[in-house]
Amino acid sequence: MNGMTAVLLATVCAVVYGTADFFGGLATKRSRVLAVVMLTQITGLVFVLPLLPLLPGTLNAGALAWGMAAGLAGGLAVILFYRALAGGVMSVVAPTTATMSAALPVLFGLAVGERPEPLALGGVVLALAAVVLVSRASGGGGGRPALAPILQSLASGLGFGAFFILLKQVPEDSGMWPLFGARLASVVVVAVLALSIRATVVPGRGALPTIIAAGVLDMLANVLYLLAVQRGLLVLVAVLVSLYPASTLLLARYVLGERLNAVQAAGVGLALGAVALIASA
């Protein structure tokens, strides 16, 4: 039962992460990257506070330490990710990031001895293939994507992968305290960076509602991920969560008019098949 619950939570988490990234990408078109990152992180911190008593857990040094380590990795990853979104195409940046954020936890999980059932492992392979396919550039852009956003996407994917791995290490009775520690650490990192380069954290005109939506959805997705990874294998949960670009792609397609090519569409189909395989194992 725990395995099925983990699959369900991870799948919903992927949808929420993808929607959060869509709103974050919109915000970076109207505001400076550090302003978007700072305000989304603060929004997430405010959002998690009332969850501490609602989803109670034991406050201990291990929970905060692992959470803060995850927050440092995640905070730097978010900065790189939003910079990539600001300078690149959303339907390329999000899946490229996901490729790395999926591969790192899968390799780590297998290295530490996690062994999914053969059918579930087949779903993992299918999911990784799906992430690669949806990472293909859309056909309507003309020319190759800029190199800098792709490199930033890959680096941010490593950071998000580390975030997933580090949150897996927290004690299971910690409740939401690890996410409090994670978000507190990321707020401090972004604030120090903004002060050091004297960057403004004032949002562009009309961007604040979009930024708040991105921050709330991102923290909600973090909550779903933590609940999922406490109930299932890292190899399975992380790869399902990393299918989030499918929802980003669909939103970019129907809201922004970004074109989805046949390969990307096939990737979305493979993603659905991967979820079905893992869920049936």
mmCIF file of C-alpha atoms in Angstrom:
data_model
loop_
_atom_site.group_PDB
_atom_site.id
_atom_site.type_symbol
_atom_site.label_atom_id
_atom_site.label_comp_id
_atom_site.label_asym_id
_atom_site.label_seq_id
_atom_site.Cartn_x
_atom_site.Cartn_y
_atom_site.Cartn_z
ATOM 1 C CA MET A 1 0.000 0.000 0.000
ATOM 2 C CA ASN A 2 2.854 2.366 0.841
ATOM 3 C CA GLY A 3 4.343 1.767 -2.606
ATOM 4 C CA MET A 4 1.131 2.708 -4.382
ATOM 5 C CA THR A 5 0.732 5.780 -2.164
ATOM 6 C CA ALA A 6 4.298 6.821 -3.014
ATOM 7 C CA VAL A 7 3.593 6.468 -6.747
ATOM 8 C CA LEU A 8 0.423 8.546 -6.472
ATOM 9 C CA LEU A 9 2.113 11.269 -4.410
ATOM 10 C CA ALA A 10 5.117 11.393 -6.752
ATOM 11 C CA THR A 11 2.915 11.635 -9.850
ATOM 12 C CA VAL A 12 0.847 14.486 -8.407
ATOM 13 C CA CYS A 13 4.104 16.101 -7.268
ATOM 14 C CA ALA A 14 5.394 16.039 -10.857
ATOM 15 C CA VAL A 15 2.276 17.848 -12.092
ATOM 16 C CA VAL A 16 2.579 20.486 -9.361
ATOM 17 C CA TYR A 17 6.334 20.989 -9.960
ATOM 18 C CA GLY A 18 5.699 21.423 -13.683
ATOM 19 C CA THR A 19 2.979 24.003 -13.035
ATOM 20 C CA ALA A 20 5.222 25.862 -10.576
ATOM 21 C CA ASP A 21 7.988 25.982 -13.190
ATOM 22 C CA PHE A 22 5.553 27.348 -15.737
ATOM 23 C CA PHE A 23 4.611 30.224 -13.443
ATOM 24 C CA GLY A 24 8.268 30.749 -12.535
ATOM 25 C CA GLY A 25 9.171 30.956 -16.202
ATOM 26 C CA LEU A 26 6.474 33.554 -16.803
ATOM 27 C CA ALA A 27 7.725 35.592 -13.849
ATOM 28 C CA THR A 28 11.307 35.659 -15.140
ATOM 29 C CA LYS A 29 10.076 37.330 -18.316
ATOM 30 C CA ARG A 30 8.806 40.292 -16.253
ATOM 31 C CA SER A 31 11.262 40.514 -13.351
ATOM 32 C CA ARG A 32 14.946 40.050 -12.589
ATOM 33 C CA VAL A 33 15.884 36.455 -11.807
ATOM 34 C CA LEU A 34 17.040 37.070 -8.235
ATOM 35 C CA ALA A 35 13.835 38.973 -7.479
ATOM 36 C CA VAL A 36 11.780 35.999 -8.643
ATOM 37 C CA VAL A 37 13.937 33.499 -6.747
ATOM 38 C CA MET A 38 13.972 35.545 -3.532
ATOM 39 C CA LEU A 39 10.241 36.122 -3.474
ATOM 40 C CA THR A 40 9.326 32.544 -4.394
ATOM 41 C CA GLN A 41 11.586 31.249 -1.620
ATOM 42 C CA ILE A 42 10.049 33.623 0.935
ATOM 43 C CA THR A 43 6.559 32.650 -0.235
ATOM 44 C CA GLY A 44 7.427 28.983 0.224
ATOM 45 C CA LEU A 45 8.782 29.640 3.715
ATOM 46 C CA VAL A 46 5.551 31.397 4.709
ATOM 47 C CA PHE A 47 3.511 28.575 3.168
ATOM 48 C CA VAL A 48 5.291 25.815 5.119
ATOM 49 C CA LEU A 49 4.954 27.492 8.546
ATOM 50 C CA PRO A 50 1.305 26.558 9.166
ATOM 51 C CA LEU A 51 2.052 23.006 7.976
ATOM 52 C CA LEU A 52 4.480 22.405 10.866
ATOM 53 C CA PRO A 53 1.685 21.771 13.422
ATOM 54 C CA LEU A 54 -0.722 20.294 10.839
ATOM 55 C CA LEU A 55 1.790 17.618 9.744
ATOM 56 C CA PRO A 56 3.646 17.276 13.055
ATOM 57 C CA GLY A 57 7.056 15.743 13.483
ATOM 58 C CA THR A 58 10.026 15.698 15.793
ATOM 59 C CA LEU A 59 12.300 18.723 15.605
ATOM 60 C CA ASN A 60 15.869 17.469 15.791
ATOM 61 C CA ALA A 61 19.328 18.409 14.571
ATOM 62 C CA GLY A 62 19.343 15.712 11.895
ATOM 63 C CA ALA A 63 16.091 16.912 10.336
ATOM 64 C CA LEU A 64 17.274 20.523 10.177
ATOM 65 C CA ALA A 65 20.824 19.644 9.040
ATOM 66 C CA TRP A 66 19.706 17.437 6.135
ATOM 67 C CA GLY A 67 17.002 19.935 5.268
ATOM 68 C CA MET A 68 19.398 22.879 5.244
ATOM 69 C CA ALA A 69 21.896 20.951 3.112
ATOM 70 C CA ALA A 70 19.067 20.215 0.678
ATOM 71 C CA GLY A 71 18.075 23.892 0.772
ATOM 72 C CA LEU A 72 21.581 25.020 -0.160
ATOM 73 C CA ALA A 73 21.630 22.671 -3.154
ATOM 74 C CA GLY A 74 18.077 23.553 -4.118
ATOM 75 C CA GLY A 75 18.577 27.302 -3.697
ATOM 76 C CA LEU A 76 21.548 27.384 -6.041
ATOM 77 C CA ALA A 77 19.685 25.106 -8.460
ATOM 78 C CA VAL A 78 16.675 27.446 -8.515
ATOM 79 C CA ILE A 79 18.870 30.463 -9.324
ATOM 80 C CA LEU A 80 20.475 28.628 -12.234
ATOM 81 C CA PHE A 81 17.142 27.251 -13.370
ATOM 82 C CA TYR A 82 15.413 30.639 -13.453
ATOM 83 C CA ARG A 83 18.389 32.167 -15.242
ATOM 84 C CA ALA A 84 18.047 29.432 -17.859
ATOM 85 C CA LEU A 85 14.309 30.091 -18.130
ATOM 86 C CA ALA A 86 14.935 33.808 -18.570
ATOM 87 C CA GLY A 87 17.437 33.254 -21.385
ATOM 88 C CA GLY A 88 16.090 30.148 -23.072
ATOM 89 C CA VAL A 89 12.957 28.419 -24.295
ATOM 90 C CA MET A 90 10.778 27.039 -21.490
ATOM 91 C CA SER A 91 9.984 23.826 -23.356
ATOM 92 C CA VAL A 92 13.728 23.089 -23.670
ATOM 93 C CA VAL A 93 15.021 24.311 -20.306
ATOM 94 C CA ALA A 94 12.588 22.424 -18.037
ATOM 95 C CA PRO A 95 13.114 18.950 -19.578
ATOM 96 C CA THR A 96 16.899 19.373 -19.813
ATOM 97 C CA THR A 97 16.993 20.158 -16.099
ATOM 98 C CA ALA A 98 14.797 17.150 -15.407
ATOM 99 C CA THR A 99 17.164 14.801 -17.252
ATOM 100 C CA MET A 100 19.904 15.490 -14.716
ATOM 101 C CA SER A 101 17.582 15.701 -11.715
ATOM 102 C CA ALA A 102 16.281 12.211 -12.572
ATOM 103 C CA ALA A 103 19.578 10.532 -13.439
ATOM 104 C CA LEU A 104 21.504 11.520 -10.283
ATOM 105 C CA PRO A 105 19.042 10.085 -7.705
ATOM 106 C CA VAL A 106 18.553 6.929 -9.785
ATOM 107 C CA LEU A 107 22.307 6.295 -9.873
ATOM 108 C CA PHE A 108 22.592 7.071 -6.146
ATOM 109 C CA GLY A 109 19.679 4.822 -5.230
ATOM 110 C CA LEU A 110 21.073 1.907 -7.193
ATOM 111 C CA ALA A 111 24.539 2.527 -5.712
ATOM 112 C CA VAL A 112 23.247 2.300 -2.127
ATOM 113 C CA GLY A 113 21.403 -0.940 -2.824
ATOM 114 C CA GLU A 114 17.853 -0.024 -3.840
ATOM 115 C CA ARG A 115 16.479 -2.730 -6.118
ATOM 116 C CA PRO A 116 13.030 -2.064 -7.573
ATOM 117 C CA GLU A 117 10.924 -4.919 -8.941
ATOM 118 C CA PRO A 118 11.795 -5.752 -12.583
ATOM 119 C CA LEU A 119 8.561 -4.212 -13.883
ATOM 120 C CA ALA A 120 9.167 -1.013 -11.901
ATOM 121 C CA LEU A 121 12.777 -0.886 -13.079
ATOM 122 C CA GLY A 122 11.474 -1.120 -16.645
ATOM 123 C CA GLY A 123 9.280 1.880 -15.823
ATOM 124 C CA VAL A 124 12.353 3.770 -14.587
ATOM 125 C CA VAL A 125 14.172 3.115 -17.866
ATOM 126 C CA LEU A 126 11.082 4.193 -19.808
ATOM 127 C CA ALA A 127 10.762 7.341 -17.696
ATOM 128 C CA LEU A 128 14.396 8.305 -18.278
ATOM 129 C CA ALA A 129 13.863 7.830 -22.007
ATOM 130 C CA ALA A 130 10.747 10.003 -21.771
ATOM 131 C CA VAL A 131 12.694 12.807 -20.072
ATOM 132 C CA VAL A 132 15.341 12.675 -22.813
ATOM 133 C CA LEU A 133 12.711 12.802 -25.564
ATOM 134 C CA VAL A 134 10.822 15.756 -24.129
ATOM 135 C CA SER A 135 14.184 17.516 -23.796
ATOM 136 C CA ARG A 136 14.450 17.733 -27.563
ATOM 137 C CA ALA A 137 14.173 21.289 -28.860
ATOM 138 C CA SER A 138 10.884 22.319 -30.435
ATOM 139 C CA GLY A 139 10.888 22.531 -34.176
ATOM 140 C CA GLY A 140 9.419 25.992 -34.484
ATOM 141 C CA GLY A 141 12.332 27.991 -33.112
ATOM 142 C CA GLY A 142 14.688 28.011 -36.091
ATOM 143 C CA GLY A 143 18.322 27.360 -35.216
ATOM 144 C CA ARG A 144 19.980 25.764 -32.238
ATOM 145 C CA PRO A 145 19.115 26.729 -28.655
ATOM 146 C CA ALA A 146 21.607 29.045 -26.920
ATOM 147 C CA LEU A 147 24.387 27.161 -25.133
ATOM 148 C CA ALA A 148 24.365 29.133 -21.860
ATOM 149 C CA PRO A 149 20.764 28.253 -20.882
ATOM 150 C CA ILE A 150 21.427 24.576 -21.627
ATOM 151 C CA LEU A 151 24.549 24.530 -19.428
ATOM 152 C CA GLN A 152 22.625 26.337 -16.680
ATOM 153 C CA SER A 153 19.826 23.787 -17.055
ATOM 154 C CA LEU A 154 22.233 20.868 -16.663
ATOM 155 C CA ALA A 155 23.872 22.429 -13.591
ATOM 156 C CA SER A 156 20.511 23.185 -12.011
ATOM 157 C CA GLY A 157 19.465 19.582 -12.662
ATOM 158 C CA LEU A 158 22.447 18.370 -10.639
ATOM 159 C CA GLY A 159 21.392 20.696 -7.815
ATOM 160 C CA PHE A 160 17.804 19.454 -7.867
ATOM 161 C CA GLY A 161 19.036 15.851 -7.961
ATOM 162 C CA ALA A 162 21.132 16.533 -4.865
ATOM 163 C CA PHE A 163 18.055 18.124 -3.255
ATOM 164 C CA PHE A 164 16.073 14.915 -3.846
ATOM 165 C CA ILE A 165 18.876 12.725 -2.462
ATOM 166 C CA LEU A 166 19.436 14.842 0.658
ATOM 167 C CA LEU A 167 15.737 14.951 1.579
ATOM 168 C CA LYS A 168 15.657 11.142 1.384
ATOM 169 C CA GLN A 169 18.148 11.081 4.279
ATOM 170 C CA VAL A 170 15.956 12.905 6.815
ATOM 171 C CA PRO A 171 14.465 10.906 9.726
ATOM 172 C CA GLU A 172 10.962 9.700 8.912
ATOM 173 C CA ASP A 173 9.450 11.227 12.051
ATOM 174 C CA SER A 174 10.636 14.748 11.164
ATOM 175 C CA GLY A 175 7.358 16.017 9.724
ATOM 176 C CA MET A 176 7.797 19.219 7.727
ATOM 177 C CA TRP A 177 10.803 20.490 9.696
ATOM 178 C CA PRO A 178 13.306 19.455 6.983
ATOM 179 C CA LEU A 179 11.426 21.621 4.466
ATOM 180 C CA PHE A 180 11.450 24.522 6.919
ATOM 181 C CA GLY A 181 15.222 24.136 7.240
ATOM 182 C CA ALA A 182 15.618 23.780 3.486
ATOM 183 C CA ARG A 183 13.654 26.901 2.675
ATOM 184 C CA LEU A 184 15.310 28.928 5.447
ATOM 185 C CA ALA A 185 18.741 28.008 4.063
ATOM 186 C CA SER A 186 17.768 28.855 0.480
ATOM 187 C CA VAL A 187 16.347 32.238 1.535
ATOM 188 C CA VAL A 188 19.625 33.076 3.297
ATOM 189 C CA VAL A 189 21.712 31.971 0.284
ATOM 190 C CA VAL A 190 19.684 34.064 -2.156
ATOM 191 C CA ALA A 191 19.632 37.077 0.187
ATOM 192 C CA VAL A 192 23.421 36.983 0.624
ATOM 193 C CA LEU A 193 23.920 36.692 -3.128
ATOM 194 C CA ALA A 194 21.527 39.570 -3.822
ATOM 195 C CA LEU A 195 23.258 41.796 -1.267
ATOM 196 C CA SER A 196 26.729 40.900 -2.527
ATOM 197 C CA ILE A 197 25.928 41.983 -6.078
ATOM 198 C CA ARG A 198 23.479 44.690 -5.003
ATOM 199 C CA ALA A 199 20.698 43.179 -7.056
ATOM 200 C CA THR A 200 17.151 44.434 -6.721
ATOM 201 C CA VAL A 201 14.525 42.046 -5.377
ATOM 202 C CA VAL A 202 11.608 44.271 -6.377
ATOM 203 C CA PRO A 203 9.316 42.403 -8.799
ATOM 204 C CA GLY A 204 8.349 43.843 -12.169
ATOM 205 C CA ARG A 205 4.962 45.415 -12.641
ATOM 206 C CA GLY A 206 2.179 42.861 -12.452
ATOM 207 C CA ALA A 207 4.553 39.970 -11.725
ATOM 208 C CA LEU A 208 3.886 39.516 -7.994
ATOM 209 C CA PRO A 209 0.781 37.249 -8.294
ATOM 210 C CA THR A 210 2.658 34.971 -10.701
ATOM 211 C CA ILE A 211 5.664 34.845 -8.367
ATOM 212 C CA ILE A 212 3.472 34.005 -5.364
ATOM 213 C CA ALA A 213 1.757 31.230 -7.332
ATOM 214 C CA ALA A 214 5.142 29.780 -8.289
ATOM 215 C CA GLY A 215 6.360 29.890 -4.672
ATOM 216 C CA VAL A 216 3.253 28.253 -3.221
ATOM 217 C CA LEU A 217 3.152 25.518 -5.865
ATOM 218 C CA ASP A 218 6.879 24.809 -5.508
ATOM 219 C CA MET A 219 6.581 24.319 -1.742
ATOM 220 C CA LEU A 220 3.442 22.211 -2.168
ATOM 221 C CA ALA A 221 5.406 20.006 -4.563
ATOM 222 C CA ASN A 222 8.238 19.752 -2.009
ATOM 223 C CA VAL A 223 5.737 18.578 0.604
ATOM 224 C CA LEU A 224 4.381 15.937 -1.781
ATOM 225 C CA TYR A 225 7.915 14.790 -2.630
ATOM 226 C CA LEU A 226 8.911 14.443 1.031
ATOM 227 C CA LEU A 227 5.771 12.421 1.782
ATOM 228 C CA ALA A 228 6.375 10.241 -1.293
ATOM 229 C CA VAL A 229 10.054 9.527 -0.674
ATOM 230 C CA GLN A 230 9.295 8.547 2.946
ATOM 231 C CA ARG A 231 6.992 5.840 1.574
ATOM 232 C CA GLY A 232 8.873 4.593 -1.473
ATOM 233 C CA LEU A 233 12.266 3.953 -3.067
ATOM 234 C CA LEU A 234 14.302 6.986 -4.139
ATOM 235 C CA VAL A 235 14.897 5.353 -7.546
ATOM 236 C CA LEU A 236 11.163 5.223 -8.238
ATOM 237 C CA VAL A 237 9.986 8.425 -6.584
ATOM 238 C CA ALA A 238 12.688 10.707 -7.993
ATOM 239 C CA VAL A 239 12.231 9.509 -11.563
ATOM 240 C CA LEU A 240 8.448 9.954 -11.376
ATOM 241 C CA VAL A 241 8.846 13.445 -9.942
ATOM 242 C CA SER A 242 11.286 14.280 -12.725
ATOM 243 C CA LEU A 243 8.531 13.771 -15.289
ATOM 244 C CA TYR A 244 7.307 17.274 -14.315
ATOM 245 C CA PRO A 245 8.317 18.801 -17.698
ATOM 246 C CA ALA A 246 5.337 17.055 -19.281
ATOM 247 C CA SER A 247 2.952 19.458 -17.532
ATOM 248 C CA THR A 248 5.272 22.414 -18.196
ATOM 249 C CA LEU A 249 5.334 21.505 -21.885
ATOM 250 C CA LEU A 250 1.571 21.205 -22.109
ATOM 251 C CA LEU A 251 1.022 24.532 -20.349
ATOM 252 C CA ALA A 252 3.632 26.212 -22.576
ATOM 253 C CA ARG A 253 1.901 24.690 -25.592
ATOM 254 C CA TYR A 254 -1.641 25.754 -24.786
ATOM 255 C CA VAL A 255 -0.991 29.027 -22.937
ATOM 256 C CA LEU A 256 2.090 30.406 -24.696
ATOM 257 C CA GLY A 257 1.682 28.699 -28.052
ATOM 258 C CA GLU A 258 5.105 27.014 -27.913
ATOM 259 C CA ARG A 259 5.068 24.142 -30.392
ATOM 260 C CA LEU A 260 5.496 20.530 -29.331
ATOM 261 C CA ASN A 261 7.248 18.423 -31.947
ATOM 262 C CA ALA A 262 6.528 14.752 -32.613
ATOM 263 C CA VAL A 263 9.501 13.544 -30.541
ATOM 264 C CA GLN A 264 8.416 15.578 -27.512
ATOM 265 C CA ALA A 265 4.848 14.323 -27.887
ATOM 266 C CA ALA A 266 6.200 10.767 -27.942
ATOM 267 C CA GLY A 267 8.115 11.587 -24.767
ATOM 268 C CA VAL A 268 4.911 12.659 -23.035
ATOM 269 C CA GLY A 269 3.325 9.367 -24.099
ATOM 270 C CA LEU A 270 6.295 7.401 -22.740
ATOM 271 C CA ALA A 271 5.999 9.306 -19.465
ATOM 272 C CA LEU A 272 2.427 8.113 -19.058
ATOM 273 C CA GLY A 273 3.513 4.561 -19.845
ATOM 274 C CA ALA A 274 6.318 4.767 -17.282
ATOM 275 C CA VAL A 275 3.896 5.855 -14.561
ATOM 276 C CA ALA A 276 1.627 2.942 -15.425
ATOM 277 C CA LEU A 277 4.488 0.413 -15.292
ATOM 278 C CA ILE A 278 5.802 1.643 -11.957
ATOM 279 C CA ALA A 279 2.300 1.801 -10.479
ATOM 280 C CA SER A 280 1.521 -1.769 -11.545
ATOM 281 C CA ALA A 281 4.715 -3.254 -10.052
#
